[in-house]
Short mmCIF file of C-alpha atoms in Angstrom, two decimals:
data_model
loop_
_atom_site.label_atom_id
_atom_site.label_comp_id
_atom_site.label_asym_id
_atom_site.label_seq_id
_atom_site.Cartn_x
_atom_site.Cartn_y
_atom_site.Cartn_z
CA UNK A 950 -26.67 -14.50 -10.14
CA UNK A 951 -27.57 -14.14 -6.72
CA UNK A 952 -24.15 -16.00 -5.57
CA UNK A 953 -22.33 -13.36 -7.69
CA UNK A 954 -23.83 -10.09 -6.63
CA UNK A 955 -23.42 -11.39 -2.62
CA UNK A 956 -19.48 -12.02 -3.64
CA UNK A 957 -19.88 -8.97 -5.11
CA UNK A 958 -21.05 -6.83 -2.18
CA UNK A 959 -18.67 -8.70 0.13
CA UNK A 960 -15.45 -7.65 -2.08
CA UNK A 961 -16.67 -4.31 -1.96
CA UNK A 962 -17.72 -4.44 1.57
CA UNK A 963 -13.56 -6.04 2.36
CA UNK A 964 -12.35 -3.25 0.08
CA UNK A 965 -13.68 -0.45 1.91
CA UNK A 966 -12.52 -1.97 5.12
CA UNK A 967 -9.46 -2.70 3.77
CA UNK A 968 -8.49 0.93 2.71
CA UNK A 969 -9.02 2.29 6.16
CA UNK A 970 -5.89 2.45 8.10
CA UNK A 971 -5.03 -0.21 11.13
CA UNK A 972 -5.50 2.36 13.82
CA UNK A 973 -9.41 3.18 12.51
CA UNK A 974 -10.09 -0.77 12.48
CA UNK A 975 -8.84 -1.04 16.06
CA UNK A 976 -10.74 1.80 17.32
CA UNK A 977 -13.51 1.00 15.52
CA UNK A 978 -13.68 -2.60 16.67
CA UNK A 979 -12.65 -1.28 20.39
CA UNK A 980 -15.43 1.34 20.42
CA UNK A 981 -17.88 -0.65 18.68
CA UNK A 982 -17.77 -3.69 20.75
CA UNK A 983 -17.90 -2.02 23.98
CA UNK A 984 -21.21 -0.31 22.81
CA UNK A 985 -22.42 -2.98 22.07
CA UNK A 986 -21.84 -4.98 24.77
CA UNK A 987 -22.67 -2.17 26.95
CA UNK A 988 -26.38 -1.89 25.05
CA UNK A 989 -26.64 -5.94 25.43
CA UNK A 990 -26.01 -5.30 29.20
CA UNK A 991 -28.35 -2.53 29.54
CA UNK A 992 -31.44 -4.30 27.66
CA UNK A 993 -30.53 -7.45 29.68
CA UNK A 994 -30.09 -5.70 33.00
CA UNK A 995 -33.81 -3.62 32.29
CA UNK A 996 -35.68 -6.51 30.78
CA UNK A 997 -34.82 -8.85 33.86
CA UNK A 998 -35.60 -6.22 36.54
CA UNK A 999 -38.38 -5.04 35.12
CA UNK A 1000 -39.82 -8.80 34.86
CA UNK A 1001 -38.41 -9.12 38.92
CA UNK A 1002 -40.32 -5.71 39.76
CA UNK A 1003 -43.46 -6.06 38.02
CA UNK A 1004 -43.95 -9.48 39.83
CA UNK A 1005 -42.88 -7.83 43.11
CA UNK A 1006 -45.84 -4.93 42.35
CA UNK A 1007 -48.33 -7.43 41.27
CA UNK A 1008 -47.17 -9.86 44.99
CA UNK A 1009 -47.82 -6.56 46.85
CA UNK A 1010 -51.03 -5.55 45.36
CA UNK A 1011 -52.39 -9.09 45.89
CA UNK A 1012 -51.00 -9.18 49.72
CA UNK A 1013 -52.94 -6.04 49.95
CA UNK A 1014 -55.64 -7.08 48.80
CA UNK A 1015 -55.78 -10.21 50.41
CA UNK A 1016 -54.95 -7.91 54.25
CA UNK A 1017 -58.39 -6.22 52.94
CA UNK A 1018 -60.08 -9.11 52.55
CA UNK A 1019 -59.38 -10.85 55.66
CA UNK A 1020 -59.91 -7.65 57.76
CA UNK A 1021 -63.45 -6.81 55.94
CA UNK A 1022 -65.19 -9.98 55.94
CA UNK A 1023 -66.98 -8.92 59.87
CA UNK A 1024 -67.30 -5.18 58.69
CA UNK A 1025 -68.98 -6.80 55.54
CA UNK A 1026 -71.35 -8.80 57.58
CA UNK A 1027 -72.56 -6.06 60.37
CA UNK A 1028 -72.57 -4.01 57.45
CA UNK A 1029 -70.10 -1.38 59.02
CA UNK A 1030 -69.37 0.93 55.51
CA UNK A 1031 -67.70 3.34 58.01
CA UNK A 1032 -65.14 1.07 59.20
CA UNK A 1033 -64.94 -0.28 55.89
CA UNK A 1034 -64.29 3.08 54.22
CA UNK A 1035 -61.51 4.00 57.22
CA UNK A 1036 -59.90 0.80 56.20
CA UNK A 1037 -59.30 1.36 52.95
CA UNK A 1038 -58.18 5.06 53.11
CA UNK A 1039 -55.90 3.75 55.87
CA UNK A 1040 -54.01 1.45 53.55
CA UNK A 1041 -54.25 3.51 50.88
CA UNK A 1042 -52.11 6.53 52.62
CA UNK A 1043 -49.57 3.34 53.94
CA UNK A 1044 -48.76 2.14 50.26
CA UNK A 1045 -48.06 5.30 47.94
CA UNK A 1046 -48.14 2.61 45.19
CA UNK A 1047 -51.84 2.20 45.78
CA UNK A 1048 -54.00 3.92 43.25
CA UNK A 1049 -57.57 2.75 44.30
CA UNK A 1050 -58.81 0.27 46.41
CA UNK A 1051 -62.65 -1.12 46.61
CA UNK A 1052 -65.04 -3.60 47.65
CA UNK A 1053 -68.33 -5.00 46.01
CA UNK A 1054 -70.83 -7.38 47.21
CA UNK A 1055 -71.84 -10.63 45.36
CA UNK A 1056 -74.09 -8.76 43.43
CA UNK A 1057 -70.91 -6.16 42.09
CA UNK A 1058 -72.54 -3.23 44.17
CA UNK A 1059 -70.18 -0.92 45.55
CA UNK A 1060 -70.04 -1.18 49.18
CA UNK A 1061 -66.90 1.26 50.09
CA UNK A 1062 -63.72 2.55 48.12
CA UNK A 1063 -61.32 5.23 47.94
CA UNK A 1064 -62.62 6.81 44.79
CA UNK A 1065 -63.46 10.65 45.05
CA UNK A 1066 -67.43 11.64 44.49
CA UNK A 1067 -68.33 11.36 41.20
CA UNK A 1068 -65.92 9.23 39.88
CA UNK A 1069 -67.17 6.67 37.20
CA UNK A 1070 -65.88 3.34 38.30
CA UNK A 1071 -67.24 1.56 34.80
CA UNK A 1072 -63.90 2.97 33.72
CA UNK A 1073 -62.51 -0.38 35.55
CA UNK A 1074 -65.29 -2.82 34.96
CA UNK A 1075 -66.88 -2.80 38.33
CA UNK A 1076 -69.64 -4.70 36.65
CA UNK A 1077 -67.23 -7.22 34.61
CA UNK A 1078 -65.96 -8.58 38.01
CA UNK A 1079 -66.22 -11.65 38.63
CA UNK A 1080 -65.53 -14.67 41.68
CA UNK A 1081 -61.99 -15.30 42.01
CA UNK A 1082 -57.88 -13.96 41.70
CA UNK A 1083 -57.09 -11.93 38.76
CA UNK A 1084 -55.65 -9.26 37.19
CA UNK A 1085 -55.71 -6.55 34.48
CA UNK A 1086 -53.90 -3.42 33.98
CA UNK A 1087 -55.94 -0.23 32.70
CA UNK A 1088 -54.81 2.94 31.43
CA UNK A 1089 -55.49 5.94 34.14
CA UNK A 1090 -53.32 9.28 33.64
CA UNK A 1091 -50.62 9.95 31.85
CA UNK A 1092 -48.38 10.77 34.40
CA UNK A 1093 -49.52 7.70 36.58
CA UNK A 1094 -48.10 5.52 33.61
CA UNK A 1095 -49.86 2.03 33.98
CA UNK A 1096 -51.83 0.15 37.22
CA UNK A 1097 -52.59 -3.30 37.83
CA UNK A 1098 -56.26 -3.90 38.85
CA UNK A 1099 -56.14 -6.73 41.48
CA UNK A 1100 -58.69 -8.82 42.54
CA UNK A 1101 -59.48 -10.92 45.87
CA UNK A 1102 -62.26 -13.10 46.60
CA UNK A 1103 -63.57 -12.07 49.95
CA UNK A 1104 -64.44 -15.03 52.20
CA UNK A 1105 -64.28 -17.35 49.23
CA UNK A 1106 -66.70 -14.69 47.17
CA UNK A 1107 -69.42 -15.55 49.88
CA UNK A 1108 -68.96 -11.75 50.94
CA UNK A 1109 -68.01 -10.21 47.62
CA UNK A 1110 -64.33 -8.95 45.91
CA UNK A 1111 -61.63 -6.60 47.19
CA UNK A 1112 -60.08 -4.56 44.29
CA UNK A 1113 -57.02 -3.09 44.67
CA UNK A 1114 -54.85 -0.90 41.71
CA UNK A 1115 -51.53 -0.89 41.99
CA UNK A 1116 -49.07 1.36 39.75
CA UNK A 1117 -45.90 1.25 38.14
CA UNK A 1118 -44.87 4.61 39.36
CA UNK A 1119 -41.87 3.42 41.83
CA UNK A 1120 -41.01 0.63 39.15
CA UNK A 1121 -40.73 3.45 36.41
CA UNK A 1122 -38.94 5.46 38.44
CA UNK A 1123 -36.77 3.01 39.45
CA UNK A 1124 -36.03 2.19 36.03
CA UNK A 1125 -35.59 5.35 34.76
CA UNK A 1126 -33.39 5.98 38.01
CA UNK A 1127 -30.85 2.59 36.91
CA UNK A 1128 -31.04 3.69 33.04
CA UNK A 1129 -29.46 7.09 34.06
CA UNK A 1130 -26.81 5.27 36.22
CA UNK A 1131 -26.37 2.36 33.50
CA UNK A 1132 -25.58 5.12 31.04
CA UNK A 1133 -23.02 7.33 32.99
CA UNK A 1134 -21.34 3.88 33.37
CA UNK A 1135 -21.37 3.43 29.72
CA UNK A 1136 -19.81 6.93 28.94
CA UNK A 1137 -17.09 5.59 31.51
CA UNK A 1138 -16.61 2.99 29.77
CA UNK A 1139 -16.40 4.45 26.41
CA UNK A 1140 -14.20 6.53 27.65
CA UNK A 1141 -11.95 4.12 29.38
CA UNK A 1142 -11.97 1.87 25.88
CA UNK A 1143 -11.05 4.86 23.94
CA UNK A 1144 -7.83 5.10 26.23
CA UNK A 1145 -7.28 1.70 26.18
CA UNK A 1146 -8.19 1.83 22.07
CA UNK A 1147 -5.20 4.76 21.48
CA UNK A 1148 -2.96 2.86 24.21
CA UNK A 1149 -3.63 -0.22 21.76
CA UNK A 1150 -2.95 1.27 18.81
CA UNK A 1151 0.08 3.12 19.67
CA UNK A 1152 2.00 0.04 20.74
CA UNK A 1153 0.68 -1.93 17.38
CA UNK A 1154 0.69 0.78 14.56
CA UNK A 1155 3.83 2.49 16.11
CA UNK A 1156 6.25 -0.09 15.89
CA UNK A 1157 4.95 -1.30 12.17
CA UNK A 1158 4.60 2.20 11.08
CA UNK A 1159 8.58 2.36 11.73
CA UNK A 1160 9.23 -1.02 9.87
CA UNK A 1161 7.59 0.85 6.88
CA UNK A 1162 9.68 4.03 7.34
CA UNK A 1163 12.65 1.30 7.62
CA UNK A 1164 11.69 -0.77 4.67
CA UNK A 1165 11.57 2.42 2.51
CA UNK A 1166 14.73 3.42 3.91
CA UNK A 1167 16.21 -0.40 2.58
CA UNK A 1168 14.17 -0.25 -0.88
CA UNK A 1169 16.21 2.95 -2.22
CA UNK A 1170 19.65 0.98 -0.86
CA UNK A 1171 20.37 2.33 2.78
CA UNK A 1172 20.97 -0.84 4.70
CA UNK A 1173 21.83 0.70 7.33
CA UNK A 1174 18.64 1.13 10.25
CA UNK A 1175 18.00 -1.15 12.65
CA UNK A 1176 14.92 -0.88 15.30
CA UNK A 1177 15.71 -1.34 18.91
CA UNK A 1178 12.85 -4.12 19.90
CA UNK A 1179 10.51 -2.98 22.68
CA UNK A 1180 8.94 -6.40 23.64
CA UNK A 1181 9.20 -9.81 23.55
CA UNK A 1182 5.76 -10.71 21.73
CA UNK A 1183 5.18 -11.17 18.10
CA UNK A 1184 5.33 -7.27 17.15
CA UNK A 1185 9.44 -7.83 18.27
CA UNK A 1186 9.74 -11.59 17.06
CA UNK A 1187 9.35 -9.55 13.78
CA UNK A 1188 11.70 -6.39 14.67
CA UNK A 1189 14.01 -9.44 15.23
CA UNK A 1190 13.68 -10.99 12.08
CA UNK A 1191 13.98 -6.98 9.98
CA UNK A 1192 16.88 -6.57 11.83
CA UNK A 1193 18.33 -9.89 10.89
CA UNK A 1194 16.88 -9.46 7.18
CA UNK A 1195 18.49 -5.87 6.82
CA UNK A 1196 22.15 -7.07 8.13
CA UNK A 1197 21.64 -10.02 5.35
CA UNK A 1198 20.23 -7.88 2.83
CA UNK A 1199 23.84 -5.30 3.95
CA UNK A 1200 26.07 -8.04 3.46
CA UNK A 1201 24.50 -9.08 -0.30
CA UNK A 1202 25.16 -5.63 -0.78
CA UNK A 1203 28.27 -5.03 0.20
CA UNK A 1204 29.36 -8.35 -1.64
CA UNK A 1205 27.90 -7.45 -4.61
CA UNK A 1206 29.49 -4.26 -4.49
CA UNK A 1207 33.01 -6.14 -4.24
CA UNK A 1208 32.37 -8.28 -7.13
CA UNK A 1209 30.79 -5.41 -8.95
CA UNK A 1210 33.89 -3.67 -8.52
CA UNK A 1211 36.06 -6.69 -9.02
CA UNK A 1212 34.38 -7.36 -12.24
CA UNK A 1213 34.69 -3.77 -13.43
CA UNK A 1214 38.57 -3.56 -12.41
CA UNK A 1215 38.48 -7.12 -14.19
CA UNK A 1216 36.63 -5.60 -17.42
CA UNK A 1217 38.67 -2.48 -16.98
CA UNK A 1218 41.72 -4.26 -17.17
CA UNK A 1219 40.97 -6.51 -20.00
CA UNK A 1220 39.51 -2.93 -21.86
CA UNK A 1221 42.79 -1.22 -21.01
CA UNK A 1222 44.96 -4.12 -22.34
CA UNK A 1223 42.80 -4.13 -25.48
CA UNK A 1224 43.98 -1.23 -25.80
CA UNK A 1225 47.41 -1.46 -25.29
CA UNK A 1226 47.47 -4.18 -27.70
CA UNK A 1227 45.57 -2.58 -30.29
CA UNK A 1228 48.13 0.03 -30.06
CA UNK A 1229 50.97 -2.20 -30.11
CA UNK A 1230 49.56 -3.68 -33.10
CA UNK A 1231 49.04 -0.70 -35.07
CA UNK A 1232 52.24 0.70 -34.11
CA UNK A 1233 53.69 -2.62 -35.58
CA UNK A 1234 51.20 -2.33 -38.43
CA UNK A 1235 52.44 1.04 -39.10
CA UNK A 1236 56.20 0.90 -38.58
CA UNK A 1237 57.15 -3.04 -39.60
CA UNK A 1238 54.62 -3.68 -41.68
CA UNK A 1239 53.85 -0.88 -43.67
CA UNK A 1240 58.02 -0.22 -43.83
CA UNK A 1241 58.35 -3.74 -45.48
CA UNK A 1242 55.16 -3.20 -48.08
CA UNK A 1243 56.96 0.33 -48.86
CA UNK A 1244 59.90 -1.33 -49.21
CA UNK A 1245 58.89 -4.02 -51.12
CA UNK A 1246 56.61 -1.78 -53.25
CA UNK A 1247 59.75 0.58 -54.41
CA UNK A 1248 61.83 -2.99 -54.91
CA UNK A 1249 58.85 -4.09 -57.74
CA UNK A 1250 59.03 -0.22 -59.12
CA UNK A 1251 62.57 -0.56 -59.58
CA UNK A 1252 62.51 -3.89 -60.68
CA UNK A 1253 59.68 -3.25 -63.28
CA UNK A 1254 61.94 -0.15 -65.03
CA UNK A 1255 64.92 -2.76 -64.89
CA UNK A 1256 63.56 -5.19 -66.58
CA UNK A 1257 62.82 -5.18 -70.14
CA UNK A 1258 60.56 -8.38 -71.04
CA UNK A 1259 57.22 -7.58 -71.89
CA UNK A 1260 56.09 -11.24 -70.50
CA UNK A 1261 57.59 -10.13 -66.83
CA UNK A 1262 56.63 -6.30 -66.87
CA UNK A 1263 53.01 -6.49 -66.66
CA UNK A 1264 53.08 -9.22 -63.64
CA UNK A 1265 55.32 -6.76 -61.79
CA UNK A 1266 53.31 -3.97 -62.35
CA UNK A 1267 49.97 -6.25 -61.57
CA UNK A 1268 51.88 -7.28 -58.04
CA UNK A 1269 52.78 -4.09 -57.29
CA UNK A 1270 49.32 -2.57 -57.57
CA UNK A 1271 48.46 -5.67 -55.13
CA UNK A 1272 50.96 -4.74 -52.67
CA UNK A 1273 49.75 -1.09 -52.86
CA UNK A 1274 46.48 -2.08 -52.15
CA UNK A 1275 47.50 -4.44 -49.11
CA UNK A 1276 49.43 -1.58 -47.63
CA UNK A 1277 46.09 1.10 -47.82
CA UNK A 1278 44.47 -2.04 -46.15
CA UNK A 1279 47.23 -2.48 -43.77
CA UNK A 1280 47.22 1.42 -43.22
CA UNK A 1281 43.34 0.95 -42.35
CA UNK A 1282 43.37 -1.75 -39.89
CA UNK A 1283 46.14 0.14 -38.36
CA UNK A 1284 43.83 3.25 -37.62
CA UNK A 1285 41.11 1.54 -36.85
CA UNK A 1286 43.15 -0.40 -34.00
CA UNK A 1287 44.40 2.61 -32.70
CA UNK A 1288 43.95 5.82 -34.06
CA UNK A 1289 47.16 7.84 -33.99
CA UNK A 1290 45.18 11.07 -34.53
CA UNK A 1291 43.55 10.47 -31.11
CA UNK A 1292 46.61 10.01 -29.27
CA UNK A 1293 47.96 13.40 -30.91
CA UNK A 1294 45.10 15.71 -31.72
CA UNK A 1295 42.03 14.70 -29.47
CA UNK A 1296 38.67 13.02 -30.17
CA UNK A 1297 37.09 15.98 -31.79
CA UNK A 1298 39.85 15.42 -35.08
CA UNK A 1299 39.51 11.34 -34.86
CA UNK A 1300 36.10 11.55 -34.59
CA UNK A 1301 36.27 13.50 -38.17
CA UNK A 1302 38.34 11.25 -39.74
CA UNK A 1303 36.71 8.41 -38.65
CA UNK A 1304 33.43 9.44 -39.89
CA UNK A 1305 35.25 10.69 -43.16
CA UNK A 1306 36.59 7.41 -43.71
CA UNK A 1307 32.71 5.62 -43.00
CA UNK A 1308 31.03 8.03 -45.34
CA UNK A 1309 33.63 7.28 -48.32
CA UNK A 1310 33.76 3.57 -47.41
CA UNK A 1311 29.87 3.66 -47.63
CA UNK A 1312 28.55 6.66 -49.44
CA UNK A 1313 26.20 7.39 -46.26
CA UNK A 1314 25.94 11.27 -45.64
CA UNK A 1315 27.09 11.41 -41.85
CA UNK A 1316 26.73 14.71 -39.62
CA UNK A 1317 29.10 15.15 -36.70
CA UNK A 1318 29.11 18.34 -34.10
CA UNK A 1319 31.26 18.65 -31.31
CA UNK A 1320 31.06 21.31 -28.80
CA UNK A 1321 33.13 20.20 -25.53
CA UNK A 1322 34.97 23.66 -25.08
CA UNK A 1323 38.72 23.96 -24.60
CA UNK A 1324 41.06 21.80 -23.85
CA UNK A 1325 40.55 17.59 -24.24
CA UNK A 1326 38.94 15.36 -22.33
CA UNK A 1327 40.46 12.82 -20.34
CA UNK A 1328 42.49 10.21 -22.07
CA UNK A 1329 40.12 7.45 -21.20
CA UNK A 1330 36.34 9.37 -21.74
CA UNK A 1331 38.06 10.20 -25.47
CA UNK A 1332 38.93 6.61 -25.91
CA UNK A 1333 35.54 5.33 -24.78
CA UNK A 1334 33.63 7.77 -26.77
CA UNK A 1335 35.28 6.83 -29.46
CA UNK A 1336 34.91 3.29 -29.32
CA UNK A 1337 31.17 3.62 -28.51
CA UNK A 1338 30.39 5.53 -31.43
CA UNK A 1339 32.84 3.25 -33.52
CA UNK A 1340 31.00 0.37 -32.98
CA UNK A 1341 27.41 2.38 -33.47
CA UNK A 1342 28.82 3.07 -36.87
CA UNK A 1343 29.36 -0.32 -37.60
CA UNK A 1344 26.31 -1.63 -36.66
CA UNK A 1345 24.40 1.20 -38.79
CA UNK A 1346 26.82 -0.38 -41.49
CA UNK A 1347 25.79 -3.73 -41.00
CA UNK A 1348 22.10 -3.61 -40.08
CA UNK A 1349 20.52 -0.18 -40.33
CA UNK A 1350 20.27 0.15 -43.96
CA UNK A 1351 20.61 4.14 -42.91
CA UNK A 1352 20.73 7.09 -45.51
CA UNK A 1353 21.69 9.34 -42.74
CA UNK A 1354 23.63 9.55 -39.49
CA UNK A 1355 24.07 12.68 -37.55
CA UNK A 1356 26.44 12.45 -34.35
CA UNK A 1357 26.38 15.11 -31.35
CA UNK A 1358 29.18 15.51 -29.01
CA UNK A 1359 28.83 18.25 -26.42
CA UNK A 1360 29.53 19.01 -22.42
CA UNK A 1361 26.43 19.50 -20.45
CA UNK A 1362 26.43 20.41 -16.80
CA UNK A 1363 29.55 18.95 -15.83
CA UNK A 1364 28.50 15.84 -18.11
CA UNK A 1365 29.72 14.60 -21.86
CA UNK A 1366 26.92 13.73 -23.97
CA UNK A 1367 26.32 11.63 -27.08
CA UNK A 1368 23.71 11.45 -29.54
CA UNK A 1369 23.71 9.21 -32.09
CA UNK A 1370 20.90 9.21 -34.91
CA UNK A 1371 19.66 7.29 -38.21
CA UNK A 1372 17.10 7.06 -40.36
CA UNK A 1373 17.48 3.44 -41.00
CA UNK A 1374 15.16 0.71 -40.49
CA UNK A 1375 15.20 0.23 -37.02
CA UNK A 1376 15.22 -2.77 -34.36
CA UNK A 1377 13.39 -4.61 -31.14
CA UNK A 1378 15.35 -3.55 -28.91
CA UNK A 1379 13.83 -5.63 -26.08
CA UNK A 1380 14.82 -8.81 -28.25
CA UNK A 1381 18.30 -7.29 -29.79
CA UNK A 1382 17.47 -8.90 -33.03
CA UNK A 1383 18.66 -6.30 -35.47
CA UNK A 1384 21.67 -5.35 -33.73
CA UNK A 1385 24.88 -7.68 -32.54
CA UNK A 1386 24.15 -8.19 -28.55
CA UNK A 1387 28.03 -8.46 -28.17
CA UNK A 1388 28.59 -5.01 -29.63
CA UNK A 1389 25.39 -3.56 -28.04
CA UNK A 1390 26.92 -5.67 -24.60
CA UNK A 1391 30.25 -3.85 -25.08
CA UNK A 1392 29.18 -0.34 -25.60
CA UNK A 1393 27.04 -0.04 -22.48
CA UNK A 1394 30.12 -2.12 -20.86
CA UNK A 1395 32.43 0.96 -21.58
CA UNK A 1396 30.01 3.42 -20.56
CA UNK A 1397 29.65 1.87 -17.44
CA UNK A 1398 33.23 1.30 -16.22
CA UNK A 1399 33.19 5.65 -16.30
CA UNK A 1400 29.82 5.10 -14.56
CA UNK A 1401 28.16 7.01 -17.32
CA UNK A 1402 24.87 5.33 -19.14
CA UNK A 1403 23.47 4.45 -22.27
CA UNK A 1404 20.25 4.07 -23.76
CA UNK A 1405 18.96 3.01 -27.16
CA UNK A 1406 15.44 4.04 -28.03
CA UNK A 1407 14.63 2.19 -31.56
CA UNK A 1408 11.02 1.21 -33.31
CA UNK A 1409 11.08 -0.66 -36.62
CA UNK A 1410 11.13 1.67 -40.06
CA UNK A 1411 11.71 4.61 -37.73
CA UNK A 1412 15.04 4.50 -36.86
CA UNK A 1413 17.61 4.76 -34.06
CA UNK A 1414 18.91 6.74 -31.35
CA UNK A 1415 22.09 6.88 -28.77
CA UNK A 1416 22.32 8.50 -25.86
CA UNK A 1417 25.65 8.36 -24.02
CA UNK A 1418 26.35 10.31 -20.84
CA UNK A 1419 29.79 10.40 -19.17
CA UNK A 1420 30.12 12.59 -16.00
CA UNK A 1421 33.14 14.54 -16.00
CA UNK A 1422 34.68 15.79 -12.92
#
């Protein structure tokens, strides 16, 4: 549990460091490390010297006190207390450091010092003094910070103990004094990093902040920009390598443009001579073929009334109601190759008898409403309208099990648009199961080659939709 809240923490923890932009980090890191480093420095440069100092303090009170010592030992032993009370004021006024100085006797009685009248010396522990070197430090004023009280043996303790108290004043001072100077250097230095931190992050951020200006630029298609590297480091290694990416990336392109347009000549072609050989076909439908079943159709009529044997007339009249039959058939496939009416009148009129046709054929109620104002549309939107919503019709046939169909034909904004709705049952359109993928494959095929677009929207039991939109200059 433990292991999981720590991973935890640390995603969050990498997570809010990783939202903050690359410029923060490096100032941040900049900035922070020089403080830091600039404390460490500080402690470390204090903590020493004040070691250093306090041992030089503590060397000078005891060579004071030891000068004392030496020079009272006679004074101490004619019993001269003036000489011994001019010696200590003497090197008390030479040492500014010096806070007291006295001397005792074996027995810890006061024989001279530099106190003022009055003063309690138990505040020291005159009587807690005993033979030899040591040293304490005691609390005296507040503004005389701390003092070391020093102790000398004075000819070997025969002759008593020279005190001397020492403070910290200069040492305080002197730190304080190197703190104040230590800092100003820090602001420098701060200062200095936080030029060196913006210098930093302009030459790192700058240059990637234009490969992602770039790579925008190359995401929406515009191959085109190249950056102009600035260095020879890693930052233009990879400026290099865009650059060289990009002009790859240009070429795909344009290739795939040329085969995109190769392949839609290609499909345009093979579209266009569809349709010149549906024509061709329904012409030859229409004016061999539908001749020679008229023909033949007349020859059986007059045949039939020329012959008089019940056995024969029946068979004549059965295979001329065949023939009749073939020709409607014939008549059919020829208009659904090639619509004459579309040639002549427009798609507007072979849209109506196309869906007339459907709705007899299957006795589907179909809607159709075209509003594309005056005057047709060009030659090839008409025929791929048409054959869009041709084969739409025959897949509703086939699959939709529809009751209804409405159809919408209408100019929008420069723009021909085409609706086509049932109720029927529906279809997957991400797996094209209820619907032929070739037809579906064609229709968007067509739109395409006029650069237009289609989309099917479908869910299962509720139907489908068509949208077809053709730009029209």
């Amino acid at each position: 549990m433990k292991n999981i809240t720590l991973k935890h923490l640390l995603m969050n923890m990498w997570g809010m460091i990783g939202s903050v932009s690359v410029r923060t980090k490096i100032f941040g890191i900049v900035l922070g490390s020089t403080l830091i480093l600039s404390l460490s420095f500080v402690y470390q440069v204090r903590y020493t010297l004040t070691n250093i100092l306090t041992q030089k303090t503590q060397e000078q009170g005891i060579s004071i006190a030891r000068d004392i010592a030496s020079q009272a030992v006679d004074m101490i032993l004619i019993n001269d207390l003036f000489s011994l009370h001019k010696l200590l004021a003497e090197t008390k006024e030479n040492y500014s450091d010096v806070m007291y100085i006295f001397l005792v006797d074996t027995n810890n009685q006061v024989l001279a010092h530099t106190f003022g009248n009055g003063f309690p010396l138990e505040l020291i522990g005159v009587n807690q003094v005993g033979p030899g070197l040591f040293q304490n430090t005691i609390p005296l004023e507040s503004n005389d910070g701390m003092v070391w009280d020093l102790a000398v043996p004075v000819f070997d303790g025969k002759a008593g103990t020279a005190r001397v108290g020492i403070s910290d004043r200069s040492l305080t001072q002197t730190m304080f004094n190197l703190t104040a100077q230590l800092g100003w250097t820090i602001i420098g230095v701060l200062v200095l990093s936080l030029l060196a931190a913006t210098a930093l992050t302009w030459v790192l951020t700058n240059p990637i902040l234009k490969l992602v200006e770039y790579a925008k630029k190359i995401a929406e298609g515009d191959y085109s920009p190249r950056i102009d590297p600035w260095a020879n480091d890693e930052i233009g290694d990879l400026e290099v390598a865009f650059n060289q990416m990009a002009e790859g990336l240009e070429r795909i392109d344009s290739i795939r443009q040329e085969k995109e347009q190769l392949n839609g000549q290609l499909l345009e072609g093979i579209i266009l001579a569809q349709e010149d050989e549906r024509r061709r076909i329904a012409r030859e439908l229409h004016d061999s073929t539908s001749q020679s079943l008229s023909s033949l159709i007349i020859g059986l009529k007059n045949l039939e009334d020329c012959c008089d044997n019940p056995e024969i007339g029946p068979q004549i009249e059965q295979l001329r109601g065949e023939t009749s039959r073939t020709l409607e058939e014939v008549h059919s496939m020829a208009i659904q190759l090639r619509p004459a009416v579309l040639d002549d009148l427009g798609l507007e009129a072979a849209l109506l008898r196309l869906i007339e046709e459907w709705q007899n054929r299957l006795a589907v109620n179909a809607d159709l409403l075209v509003h594309i104002g005056e005057g047709r549309l060009p030659g090839d939107v008409e025929t791929t309208l048409y054959r869009i919503i041709q084969e739409a019709l025959t897949n509703i046939a086939k699959h939709a099990e529809a009751k209804s169909v409405s159809i919408l034909v209408e100019r929008r904004n420069g723009d021909i648009v085409a609706i086509i709705e049932d109720d029927g049952v529906g279809f997957d359109h991400e797996k094209s199961t209820r619907i032929g993928q070739l037809g579906l494959l064609g229709m968007q095929e067509r739109a395409g080659l006029l650069h237009g677009k289609l989309t099917i929207e479908s869910r299962e039991e509720q139907g489908t939709s068509i949208f077809i939109t053709i730009p029209v200059s």
